[in-house]
């Protein structure tokens, strides 16, 4: 279990994401790094992990290479069940998805995510400063998976007091029972995995709270890169560097072509 | 946003959608025609066009090329997640908004996942050239589903909590049974839908491999449907296991055999993505978003779309090497004896 | 085209039903005599008729014998499309069914049908005098097929001023636009086929109106057997006796075992 | 009627149904067990039991026999159209209401189409022994569908106009988008569902041939599901075409291989109806409706159900001749090489 000394920010995100996934649970996997993390978990501590992709595949063994799309042919071969988008989201709305694994361009302290637009909302909704792809399935997962794991690159502009547009609701305004009052299901955001550390949400306040710092980061350096006041867990600890074997798996077996895990040196 | 918060129908209202079907010839008849004829006959200016597939999987690319050659005006495009289909249509609008014009897009996502963001989307949206209505994948899929079920609306929990409910025609009501809040979203009944599938018979019965996406719902919701297929096969073979049929003939108006009709996107059992072609195409649009020249994009259109008669002409330009390569890749994902 | 002189009441119902069905139309077929009529139409003037069965089969050629159930294996072989009940009824609610073909135990002058209970409704709903099978798909067809064809044995007790329970709504109270006002779709009852004749519904009043008398019946004999005032079309005419060939088809090819067409002499 | 017009939940409320799934082990594990164990473990007194199949097609007969042997109390039965499943359960109640007791039935239809009316239904209903809630086939199917979708209700046009809306928990609302009237009906989330299918793997993935009936929706809506199957096959074979799988493993709790498990009803590709057995059984109940003696019915139960250990024992009593006969009939409907 030698620690790697040569890994990238995306690689530690993948390792962190994979460790949060529990064996034998059903995880609704969004596109990009979540796919890599689910594969890594499956190849390491969670061989019984059951991925669900929004285009319809449930429980594929993923032995034909990394999908580049959640609708990719590679998600279907060997799956237990394949229908379309409605079926996948209905499973989720019904309560079958233990975890949802989603990314976003901007997040606030309650885990509300934006992947719609940057700019002046609501007035500038029809003329956004930067138009992002849109929700895709993210807001559906946020609304209906039992717990969600968020991935957001850590950057002061992305960890904001308020998101420009709330695409994927998290703990809303953080008030107790806010999700229930809004008619939502599920416990909402569970972990945030960033390029600098890992957060959970404090019980009661539902505010984002640092629980792990990555090697080379400190509580202070992470607060510095955050656009709101980050709570800090009394048990905050360093997240161990990925092992050489984990990095080998990512680079050689899971994403050998760097489709999602870019080879930018850390 | 201005008017999305108020209710109006794009495409057909539920009652109009019903009447369209009631008055339609739903018989089991030969619906084969050229793609040129199908597009000319069933896609009209001002239509709401439902687009099948998901991101760059099974998008109706051949049909989009033909639409561009014929030109289109004031279209509303409706889809959950799309990639190259709106990217081609949007790029055509960038080059010549008089000839090719999109008025409005109702969508969940427009980008290309592993192949990158959508510059056509950024161009059209950031310049305010189109009306936008954001939904989620399940919202849009459920809207088509409501349309396919003959319902004016469907409840869903997805729009609760976030901002989508405020920038779309979603309403939040108190559930008549639990008293808890729940979202209700209006059906989508496009005037016409454009789909690509693996196999069809001449009557329009369709088999889909891999994800069904939301294709069946879109077809059943629409007043008319144009289907392109990799293989046009006999009715007897197609329906040898009727449970494989995802779209019944009565929902289809035109059937066209177009091998590689979703290229450069993927089509399960036939070909995987041509990532290079997709990235190259996106690379032609990206500079224009920042105000760069349109020459390179125009050259692509002149060579690959306007410069050919039909999709086979496009495939000839692409060349055998690339077509065999994406076919070989898919055979690794999904090995099958011919 | 020799006329048969030896046919039963059920056989003329079948022939009448088949003649009403138009070629190349989609007909949602209820269990029993409607199945026999659809098969006869298919074998005679309507080879392009497209049957839909509520258990899920769309467009089967029906070459494997008469189904004894709308969920029978015989409805599936060679069908174009097979799902389940939801899909079949959603097709109908969407507007795909030109005709629905249903039976009932009791009917009123507006074509409202009862197949739920006889007795004291609403007070005796939980203790019916005679409990019938229930709606099955009949009320769904009545609500959503574009036009419905009803089959009811002609009997004063069955053609009533008011049905005990309105299982399958027809023209409701007959007032103009009553169906639309109730939120319904479709034009409602189109023909009633009885053991004595055939009725349509008068435009405007939506009241049942005799248009054909079977051989051996008169306007008077039919009114006599009807528990409400039957309108009579100015063009009322005799419905011709089934042909020898039609009877042969029913007895020898379509229902040789008398599953639905019982061999009781007329 | 008294209380159907007011709202209450039978089985699980939508929030309870969600919690049941959230707290359940949904892993892909071996779920094979005896039918005796499955019934004993998953069916409890007071449960709302969803019954799969349609009329006498693919009804879970073996499971109903086992339920009768074990006894049941205060059950609510929920189904669209059923035949022999409630007929056996109802007849058991006629014979011994202390041991076998149905409290309520939510249904669209109980009879046997070409095989006749249901005397068990007439007996229980006309004597006021059970609560009745009438729906239509689409109403009940849509209620299960709403349950399977995680929704508290679903809109449908079916209950408009007639009396069903008044004797059920249907509500008629003004559509929030069109303003026209539309029915909304509450989800059905049974405590447990009992289904028979053609094939399953040990994890509970199921393939259904011929009509899907409403089985997938019932399974997904229920907190627990017991599946009996004609063939228990390897996961690899069962999922060789994943699109054939109609019920995913996560919705299933017990898998039991029971050949002829829907007999004397039909099961596509395996056997057609045994009309004589069905009519004979109905003939044993019919006289009791009019006050006749129960001896003949009791003799049937003593021989075929109480007198045997399990469903194989029942099949032995039925005998090879009848089993081969219904198999041969189905081979005419649906010819296949083994």
mmCIF file of N, CA, C and O in Angstrom, chain A residues 196-241:
data_model
loop_
_atom_site.group_PDB
_atom_site.id
_atom_site.type_symbol
_atom_site.label_atom_id
_atom_site.label_comp_id
_atom_site.label_asym_id
_atom_site.label_seq_id
_atom_site.Cartn_x
_atom_site.Cartn_y
_atom_site.Cartn_z
ATOM 1 N N UNK A 196 -9.244 19.811 -3.044
ATOM 2 C CA UNK A 196 -8.414 20.112 -1.880
ATOM 3 C C UNK A 196 -8.748 19.286 -0.644
ATOM 4 O O UNK A 196 -7.929 19.176 0.270
ATOM 5 N N UNK A 197 -9.941 18.727 -0.616
ATOM 6 C CA UNK A 197 -10.317 17.963 0.563
ATOM 7 C C UNK A 197 -11.714 17.404 0.426
ATOM 8 O O UNK A 197 -12.298 17.425 -0.658
ATOM 9 N N UNK A 198 -12.225 16.919 1.566
ATOM 10 C CA UNK A 198 -13.553 16.323 1.575
ATOM 11 C C UNK A 198 -14.388 16.960 2.685
ATOM 12 O O UNK A 198 -13.901 17.163 3.794
ATOM 13 N N UNK A 199 -15.626 17.271 2.374
ATOM 14 C CA UNK A 199 -16.518 17.891 3.360
ATOM 15 C C UNK A 199 -17.727 16.994 3.592
ATOM 16 O O UNK A 199 -18.134 16.229 2.716
ATOM 17 N N UNK A 200 -18.301 17.125 4.791
ATOM 18 C CA UNK A 200 -19.647 16.608 4.996
ATOM 19 C C UNK A 200 -20.540 17.800 5.325
ATOM 20 O O UNK A 200 -20.159 18.959 5.070
ATOM 21 N N UNK A 201 -21.716 17.560 5.881
ATOM 22 C CA UNK A 201 -22.603 18.654 6.261
ATOM 23 C C UNK A 201 -22.951 18.497 7.730
ATOM 24 O O UNK A 201 -23.345 17.404 8.162
ATOM 25 N N UNK A 202 -22.777 19.547 8.479
ATOM 26 C CA UNK A 202 -23.006 19.488 9.914
ATOM 27 C C UNK A 202 -24.478 19.203 10.210
ATOM 28 O O UNK A 202 -25.370 19.843 9.630
ATOM 29 N N UNK A 203 -24.707 18.271 11.108
ATOM 30 C CA UNK A 203 -26.083 17.982 11.480
ATOM 31 C C UNK A 203 -26.688 19.227 12.129
ATOM 32 O O UNK A 203 -26.026 19.937 12.889
ATOM 33 N N UNK A 204 -27.944 19.480 11.833
ATOM 34 C CA UNK A 204 -28.584 20.648 12.424
ATOM 35 C C UNK A 204 -28.501 21.841 11.499
ATOM 36 O O UNK A 204 -29.504 22.272 10.955
ATOM 37 N N UNK A 205 -27.272 22.328 11.279
ATOM 38 C CA UNK A 205 -27.140 23.526 10.427
ATOM 39 C C UNK A 205 -27.127 23.177 8.947
ATOM 40 O O UNK A 205 -27.341 24.044 8.108
ATOM 41 N N UNK A 206 -26.826 21.904 8.633
ATOM 42 C CA UNK A 206 -26.697 21.482 7.235
ATOM 43 C C UNK A 206 -25.656 22.281 6.474
ATOM 44 O O UNK A 206 -25.730 22.402 5.247
ATOM 45 N N UNK A 207 -24.663 22.804 7.196
ATOM 46 C CA UNK A 207 -23.619 23.590 6.525
ATOM 47 C C UNK A 207 -22.420 22.723 6.191
ATOM 48 O O UNK A 207 -22.081 21.780 6.900
ATOM 49 N N UNK A 208 -21.788 23.091 5.096
ATOM 50 C CA UNK A 208 -20.635 22.329 4.626
ATOM 51 C C UNK A 208 -19.517 22.400 5.660
ATOM 52 O O UNK A 208 -19.220 23.465 6.196
ATOM 53 N N UNK A 209 -18.903 21.246 5.919
ATOM 54 C CA UNK A 209 -17.912 21.149 6.988
ATOM 55 C C UNK A 209 -16.739 20.303 6.509
ATOM 56 O O UNK A 209 -16.927 19.180 6.016
ATOM 57 N N UNK A 210 -15.570 20.824 6.704
ATOM 58 C CA UNK A 210 -14.366 20.122 6.250
ATOM 59 C C UNK A 210 -14.101 18.926 7.161
ATOM 60 O O UNK A 210 -14.030 19.075 8.391
ATOM 61 N N UNK A 211 -13.913 17.761 6.574
ATOM 62 C CA UNK A 211 -13.564 16.594 7.398
ATOM 63 C C UNK A 211 -12.202 16.000 7.031
ATOM 64 O O UNK A 211 -11.585 15.321 7.824
ATOM 65 N N UNK A 212 -11.771 16.244 5.786
ATOM 66 C CA UNK A 212 -10.459 15.740 5.375
ATOM 67 C C UNK A 212 -9.751 16.777 4.519
ATOM 68 O O UNK A 212 -10.364 17.375 3.638
ATOM 69 N N UNK A 213 -8.481 16.945 4.805
ATOM 70 C CA UNK A 213 -7.634 17.783 3.941
ATOM 71 C C UNK A 213 -6.736 16.850 3.145
ATOM 72 O O UNK A 213 -6.289 15.817 3.652
ATOM 73 N N UNK A 214 -6.515 17.193 1.883
ATOM 74 C CA UNK A 214 -5.609 16.368 1.081
ATOM 75 C C UNK A 214 -4.173 16.685 1.486
ATOM 76 O O UNK A 214 -3.892 17.780 2.015
ATOM 77 N N UNK A 215 -3.250 15.796 1.221
ATOM 78 C CA UNK A 215 -1.833 16.066 1.495
ATOM 79 C C UNK A 215 -1.416 17.378 0.832
ATOM 80 O O UNK A 215 -1.766 17.634 -0.335
ATOM 81 N N UNK A 216 -0.726 18.203 1.592
ATOM 82 C CA UNK A 216 -0.270 19.488 1.046
ATOM 83 C C UNK A 216 -1.235 20.625 1.303
ATOM 84 O O UNK A 216 -0.928 21.788 1.078
ATOM 85 N N UNK A 217 -2.458 20.289 1.747
ATOM 86 C CA UNK A 217 -3.425 21.335 2.069
ATOM 87 C C UNK A 217 -3.594 21.418 3.585
ATOM 88 O O UNK A 217 -3.307 20.462 4.302
ATOM 89 N N UNK A 218 -4.064 22.592 4.037
ATOM 90 C CA UNK A 218 -4.369 22.767 5.458
ATOM 91 C C UNK A 218 -5.793 23.296 5.564
ATOM 92 O O UNK A 218 -6.388 23.730 4.563
ATOM 93 N N UNK A 219 -6.327 23.294 6.755
ATOM 94 C CA UNK A 219 -7.638 23.890 6.977
ATOM 95 C C UNK A 219 -7.642 25.331 6.456
ATOM 96 O O UNK A 219 -8.575 25.771 5.785
ATOM 97 N N UNK A 220 -6.537 26.020 6.724
ATOM 98 C CA UNK A 220 -6.469 27.425 6.327
ATOM 99 C C UNK A 220 -6.410 27.569 4.805
ATOM 100 O O UNK A 220 -7.076 28.423 4.223
ATOM 101 N N UNK A 221 -5.596 26.744 4.168
ATOM 102 C CA UNK A 221 -5.471 26.891 2.709
ATOM 103 C C UNK A 221 -6.792 26.572 2.028
ATOM 104 O O UNK A 221 -7.122 27.147 0.988
ATOM 105 N N UNK A 222 -7.524 25.679 2.629
ATOM 106 C CA UNK A 222 -8.804 25.322 2.015
ATOM 107 C C UNK A 222 -9.837 26.423 2.269
ATOM 108 O O UNK A 222 -10.577 26.836 1.368
ATOM 109 N N UNK A 223 -9.862 26.959 3.501
ATOM 110 C CA UNK A 223 -10.771 28.082 3.784
ATOM 111 C C UNK A 223 -10.468 29.251 2.853
ATOM 112 O O UNK A 223 -11.381 29.896 2.326
ATOM 113 N N UNK A 224 -9.199 29.455 2.639
ATOM 114 C CA UNK A 224 -8.737 30.545 1.767
ATOM 115 C C UNK A 224 -9.326 30.418 0.349
ATOM 116 O O UNK A 224 -9.616 31.416 -0.303
ATOM 117 N N UNK A 225 -9.493 29.177 -0.085
ATOM 118 C CA UNK A 225 -9.982 28.932 -1.454
ATOM 119 C C UNK A 225 -11.492 28.789 -1.498
ATOM 120 O O UNK A 225 -12.046 28.351 -2.511
ATOM 121 N N UNK A 226 -12.168 29.134 -0.403
ATOM 122 C CA UNK A 226 -13.614 28.934 -0.315
ATOM 123 C C UNK A 226 -14.303 30.285 -0.139
ATOM 124 O O UNK A 226 -13.885 31.077 0.710
ATOM 125 N N UNK A 227 -15.346 30.513 -0.925
ATOM 126 C CA UNK A 227 -16.022 31.805 -0.918
ATOM 127 C C UNK A 227 -17.036 31.973 0.200
ATOM 128 O O UNK A 227 -17.815 32.937 0.200
ATOM 129 N N UNK A 228 -17.102 31.044 1.133
ATOM 130 C CA UNK A 228 -17.960 31.198 2.308
ATOM 131 C C UNK A 228 -17.252 30.587 3.492
ATOM 132 O O UNK A 228 -16.240 29.894 3.337
ATOM 133 N N UNK A 229 -17.802 30.807 4.665
ATOM 134 C CA UNK A 229 -17.146 30.273 5.854
ATOM 135 C C UNK A 229 -17.383 28.776 5.944
ATOM 136 O O UNK A 229 -18.514 28.324 6.040
ATOM 137 N N UNK A 230 -16.319 28.053 5.911
ATOM 138 C CA UNK A 230 -16.381 26.598 5.940
ATOM 139 C C UNK A 230 -16.323 26.156 7.394
ATOM 140 O O UNK A 230 -15.446 26.579 8.147
ATOM 141 N N UNK A 231 -17.244 25.328 7.816
ATOM 142 C CA UNK A 231 -17.111 24.745 9.152
ATOM 143 C C UNK A 231 -15.998 23.701 9.108
ATOM 144 O O UNK A 231 -15.672 23.177 8.041
ATOM 145 N N UNK A 232 -15.445 23.434 10.279
ATOM 146 C CA UNK A 232 -14.361 22.452 10.336
ATOM 147 C C UNK A 232 -14.730 21.403 11.382
ATOM 148 O O UNK A 232 -15.073 21.743 12.525
ATOM 149 N N UNK A 233 -14.648 20.180 11.014
ATOM 150 C CA UNK A 233 -14.971 19.103 11.944
ATOM 151 C C UNK A 233 -13.931 19.046 13.054
ATOM 152 O O UNK A 233 -12.737 19.245 12.798
ATOM 153 N N UNK A 234 -14.366 18.790 14.287
ATOM 154 C CA UNK A 234 -13.382 18.611 15.363
ATOM 155 C C UNK A 234 -12.434 17.447 15.053
ATOM 156 O O UNK A 234 -11.313 17.416 15.551
ATOM 157 N N UNK A 235 -12.887 16.525 14.227
ATOM 158 C CA UNK A 235 -12.057 15.355 13.903
ATOM 159 C C UNK A 235 -11.382 15.486 12.549
ATOM 160 O O UNK A 235 -11.038 14.487 11.933
ATOM 161 N N UNK A 236 -11.223 16.708 12.067
ATOM 162 C CA UNK A 236 -10.662 16.862 10.721
ATOM 163 C C UNK A 236 -9.308 16.151 10.647
ATOM 164 O O UNK A 236 -8.515 16.180 11.572
ATOM 165 N N UNK A 237 -9.094 15.469 9.530
ATOM 166 C CA UNK A 237 -7.855 14.693 9.409
ATOM 167 C C UNK A 237 -7.358 14.745 7.977
ATOM 168 O O UNK A 237 -8.097 15.152 7.067
ATOM 169 N N UNK A 238 -6.144 14.311 7.812
ATOM 170 C CA UNK A 238 -5.608 14.304 6.451
ATOM 171 C C UNK A 238 -6.084 13.061 5.727
ATOM 172 O O UNK A 238 -6.078 11.966 6.275
ATOM 173 N N UNK A 239 -6.523 13.294 4.516
ATOM 174 C CA UNK A 239 -6.911 12.169 3.666
ATOM 175 C C UNK A 239 -5.623 11.604 3.085
ATOM 176 O O UNK A 239 -4.808 12.342 2.541
ATOM 177 N N UNK A 240 -5.409 10.313 3.204
ATOM 178 C CA UNK A 240 -4.127 9.768 2.740
ATOM 179 C C UNK A 240 -3.952 9.906 1.231
ATOM 180 O O UNK A 240 -4.934 9.848 0.480
ATOM 181 N N UNK A 241 -2.739 10.066 0.816
ATOM 182 C CA UNK A 241 -2.450 10.118 -0.616
ATOM 183 C C UNK A 241 -2.876 8.797 -1.248
ATOM 184 O O UNK A 241 -2.856 7.749 -0.603
#
